[in-house]
PDB file of C-alpha atoms in Angstrom:
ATOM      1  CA  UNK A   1     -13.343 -71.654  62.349  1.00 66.00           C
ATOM      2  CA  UNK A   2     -15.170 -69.904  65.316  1.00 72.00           C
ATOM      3  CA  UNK A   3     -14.504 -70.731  69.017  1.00 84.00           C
ATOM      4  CA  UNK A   4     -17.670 -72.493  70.939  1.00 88.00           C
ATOM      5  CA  UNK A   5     -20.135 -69.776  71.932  1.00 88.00           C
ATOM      6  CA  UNK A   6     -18.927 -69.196  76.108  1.00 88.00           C
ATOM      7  CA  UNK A   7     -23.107 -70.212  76.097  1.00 85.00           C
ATOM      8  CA  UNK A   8     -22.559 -73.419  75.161  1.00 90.00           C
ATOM      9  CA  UNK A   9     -23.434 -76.029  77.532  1.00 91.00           C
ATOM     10  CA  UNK A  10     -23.457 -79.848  76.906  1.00 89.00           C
ATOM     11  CA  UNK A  11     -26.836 -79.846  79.162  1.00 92.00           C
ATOM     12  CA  UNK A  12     -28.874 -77.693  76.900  1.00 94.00           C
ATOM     13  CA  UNK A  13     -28.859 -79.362  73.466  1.00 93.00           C
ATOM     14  CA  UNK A  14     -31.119 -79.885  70.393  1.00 92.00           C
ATOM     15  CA  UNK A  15     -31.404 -82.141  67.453  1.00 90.00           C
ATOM     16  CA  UNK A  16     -31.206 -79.797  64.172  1.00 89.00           C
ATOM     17  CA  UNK A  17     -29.368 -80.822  61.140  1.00 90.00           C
ATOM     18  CA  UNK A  18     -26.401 -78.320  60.313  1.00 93.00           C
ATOM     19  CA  UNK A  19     -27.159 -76.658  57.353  1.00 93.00           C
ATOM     20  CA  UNK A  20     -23.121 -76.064  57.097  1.00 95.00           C
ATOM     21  CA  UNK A  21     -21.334 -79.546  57.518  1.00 93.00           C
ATOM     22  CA  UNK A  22     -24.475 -82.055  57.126  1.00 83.00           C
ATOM     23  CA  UNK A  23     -22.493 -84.499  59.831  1.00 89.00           C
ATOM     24  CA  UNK A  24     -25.276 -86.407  60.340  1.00 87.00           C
ATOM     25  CA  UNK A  25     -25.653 -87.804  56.502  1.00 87.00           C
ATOM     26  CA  UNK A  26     -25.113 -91.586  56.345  1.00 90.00           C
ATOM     27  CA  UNK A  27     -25.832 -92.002  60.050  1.00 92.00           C
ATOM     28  CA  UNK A  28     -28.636 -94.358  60.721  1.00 94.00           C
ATOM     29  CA  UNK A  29     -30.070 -93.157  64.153  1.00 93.00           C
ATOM     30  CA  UNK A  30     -30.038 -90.015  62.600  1.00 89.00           C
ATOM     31  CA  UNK A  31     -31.772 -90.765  59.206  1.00 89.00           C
ATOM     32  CA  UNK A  32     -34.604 -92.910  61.677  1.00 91.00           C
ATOM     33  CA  UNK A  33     -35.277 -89.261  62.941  1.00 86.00           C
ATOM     34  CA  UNK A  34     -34.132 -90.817  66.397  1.00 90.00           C
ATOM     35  CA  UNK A  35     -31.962 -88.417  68.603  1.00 88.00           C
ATOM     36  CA  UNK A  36     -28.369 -89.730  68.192  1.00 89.00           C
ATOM     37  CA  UNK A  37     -25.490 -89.486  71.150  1.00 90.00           C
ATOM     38  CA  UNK A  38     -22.865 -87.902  68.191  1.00 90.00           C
ATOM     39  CA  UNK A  39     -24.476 -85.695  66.267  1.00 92.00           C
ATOM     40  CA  UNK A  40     -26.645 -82.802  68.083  1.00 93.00           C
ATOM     41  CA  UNK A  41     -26.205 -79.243  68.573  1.00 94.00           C
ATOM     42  CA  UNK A  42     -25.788 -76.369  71.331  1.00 95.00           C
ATOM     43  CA  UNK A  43     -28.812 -74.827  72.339  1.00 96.00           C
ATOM     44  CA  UNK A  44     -27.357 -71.167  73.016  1.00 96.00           C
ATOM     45  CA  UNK A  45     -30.684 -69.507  73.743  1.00 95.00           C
ATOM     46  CA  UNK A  46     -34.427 -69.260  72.426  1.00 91.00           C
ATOM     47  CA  UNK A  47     -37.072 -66.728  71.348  1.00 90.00           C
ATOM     48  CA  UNK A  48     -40.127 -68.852  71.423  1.00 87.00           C
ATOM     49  CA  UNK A  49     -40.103 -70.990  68.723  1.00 89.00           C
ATOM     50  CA  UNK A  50     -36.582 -69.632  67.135  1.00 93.00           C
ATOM     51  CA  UNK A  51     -33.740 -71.096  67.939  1.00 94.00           C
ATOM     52  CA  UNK A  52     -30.432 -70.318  68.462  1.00 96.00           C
ATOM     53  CA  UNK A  53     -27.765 -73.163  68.353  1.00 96.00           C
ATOM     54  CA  UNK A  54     -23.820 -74.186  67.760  1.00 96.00           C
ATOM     55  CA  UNK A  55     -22.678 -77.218  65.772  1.00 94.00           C
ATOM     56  CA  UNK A  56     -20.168 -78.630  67.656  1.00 92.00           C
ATOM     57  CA  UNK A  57     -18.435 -80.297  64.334  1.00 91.00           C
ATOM     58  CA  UNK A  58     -17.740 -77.255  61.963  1.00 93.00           C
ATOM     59  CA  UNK A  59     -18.393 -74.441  65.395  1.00 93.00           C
ATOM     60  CA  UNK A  60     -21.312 -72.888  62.780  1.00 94.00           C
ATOM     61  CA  UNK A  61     -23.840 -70.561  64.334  1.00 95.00           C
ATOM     62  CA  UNK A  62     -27.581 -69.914  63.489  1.00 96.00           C
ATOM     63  CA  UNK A  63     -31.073 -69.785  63.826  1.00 96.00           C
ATOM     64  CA  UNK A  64     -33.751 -72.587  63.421  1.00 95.00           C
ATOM     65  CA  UNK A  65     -37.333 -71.937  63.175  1.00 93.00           C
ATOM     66  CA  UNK A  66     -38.826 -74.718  64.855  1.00 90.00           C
ATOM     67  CA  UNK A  67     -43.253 -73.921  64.050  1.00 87.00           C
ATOM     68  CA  UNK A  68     -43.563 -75.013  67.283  1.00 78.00           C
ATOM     69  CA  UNK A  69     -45.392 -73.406  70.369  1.00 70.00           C
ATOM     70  CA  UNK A  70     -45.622 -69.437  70.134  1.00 57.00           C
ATOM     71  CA  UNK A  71     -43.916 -68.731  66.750  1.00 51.00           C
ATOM     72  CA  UNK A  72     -42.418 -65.320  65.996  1.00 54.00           C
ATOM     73  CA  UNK A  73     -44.138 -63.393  63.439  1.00 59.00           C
ATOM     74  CA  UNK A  74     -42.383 -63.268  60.359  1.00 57.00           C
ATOM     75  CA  UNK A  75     -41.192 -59.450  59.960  1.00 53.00           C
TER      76      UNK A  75
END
């Protein structure tokens, strides 16, 4: 299991669904699509619309893709 990333901070944090420990299966708030006090992720950093985030749960790192705002180009 990996340490936190010394860039995580409580106060930056984003809604993403693990795609390592799926924590947030079975909880309602959650499933609503609703932002949910246990189960949201470390925003490390962004590149416009990529970004880079922590599970607190399982420690997993990686990169989300949000669509959102000025996208990356894919290449």
């Amino acid at each position: 299991m990996l340490p936190l990333d010394p860039q995580a901070d409580i106060g930056r944090r984003a809604w993403v669904e693990c795609p390592k420990c799926d924590d947030r299966r079975g909880c309602a708030t959650c499933e609503q699509g609703r932002a949910c006090y246990g189960h949201w992720r470390y925003l490390l950093s962004n590149t416009g619309s990529l970004l880079h985030l922590q599970c607190p749960s399982c420690t997993h790192v990686w990169t989300h893709e949000t669509n959102f705002g000025a996208t990356r180009s894919q290449g």
